[in-house]
């Protein structure tokens, strides 16, 4: 058996470490130590041994007065990166906010994307009915190159000619996303088992044996990995959880990872602060809430889940209106893309909290209204759609009013 040893080196003779404290933003380890002459010293050690990329990100945040993990995460989320900070060589946006920036028509960090360039195109190749990723081109097409910013690079942007399958994906709102990390897989499975067999969802089992809960097809297991993949795929910044840029050439992955874990944990801390407001009691007890349940919408758009309480004993109520499970949505919504164990007809039940803030709906943004999105449901959702269509005009409006207040 082998073991790893970490050593603290300082320009002090024969010092002995007395204690360690990690800073609130997890960037610094403060070390108290004593020396032979009975004096005390305090040493400041970077937690991650950050390289130039993370150092400049944190310096930029500090220069803007952003101190602490949450404030630094908000700054990193909205600040454009430069090629010297790991941007590219191909990218879709220079910052997270490039795509996630709109809520109810108002600029909002973490909101959904509404502009045409906020949509992502997933790429693949299908040969003789077999689905294949394109390992040298990445899972998505990139719209921009660092050549636009003055850095030499001849890699073409857009959908590569090798791809013969594409799927458009909307940049979903990130409000409440952090809460999903707190829902236990066992609780999700209990919801699954309680569903009628004909509409029962299933967990997306990933290659490493874990289950996914983030993304349009629940293809990612944890929030921090979701952030890491976005940094790599959308911005081109490699990191400890997404080590290799899937684009080849123009220096991609030479200095991998370009950033350490600090930006990931900071952005995760920021996302923890943008949870949606809890619906009012009047909303939750409105006539539309009963209609929502009676037609079968609540079977998959599960109103209530639970996360750990602050004491670890009393669970926290979370209202995602999602079971976080995969469901067959029928041929009309099928995109043919395989992600994890999700097939081309399956999608994760989209959380509905603050759905009224959204400007378009469904994975490709095809629906302009909530009603349009409902009418596009198929597959396992077909019985609920039929029940919705059969509602009286008053009950249908009551259901829509309920969706506008959750």
C-alpha angles and dihedrals in degrees: 000000000000128000135199123230126200118205130198112216123192138158091257126109116243097337121174123212113238103175147351130219127180118217121245092255092048091236100110138043113208111207123197114203141169130222130211093262089062094253123139127226136186119215126199114214126178110242098221102025085242120214127216096285098056091038092057092046092054092042091052090050093048090048088057090051094257109144127168129034097284096048092043090049091052090050093048090047093057104029119098114238123222127218089259088059094057099275114155141295076206122008146160098216138005092226140020088252090061088083107012100059115106134079122170090340093305123110106256132166109243096018124131123278116254106169119091092249092056091071117094126215115214113207135205143143126245117199120179091341094310118124117222133179118223102239096192095049104044130239093284139039115251120222100199141044132206084240085080087062096049101268114125112248130142100189108126119239128222131041109344118234091243090067117089097167128060137174124194115222128192119225097247124216113268095208108128094004092123091059091063090066089066097057112099120233089229091059091049089052091051089056089049094052091050092056119097110262094246093058099028113136128212138220118253105242111206128211093263093054096256124118124244128226106164129079133032090296098030086250097151127064105208139024095242090053089048088055092045093053091048091052090052101039102035102030101021095234112140119212141171093282096043102033103169128051106226090219115091124219138019092077096302112166094359092120095031123194093037094180128030127226095281098088090047095052092043094053090046089053090051093049088054088067099056101067114148119255118265113258115254122256089246090057095047093050097041121123089252092062090061091047090049089057097040096057092049102255091122092057091078101013088060107197099210136038129161136233132185117289123232090262094042090238107077112053120230117238113238121188107200098145087221136099090208087229132128118253132183104248097188134247095297094066098029115123099182093234123137117210119172104321092331112115129212095275098045130093134170114255103261114235110245102204109134089359089156089069092064124102098203137009144221127040095291098035093243094138116078095189139030089249091054090051092051092050091053093060117113141148110047089002093058095096092052090048091051090051090049092051089051093056121110114254090253094052092044090053090046090056092049090048089053091053089052093058104042 
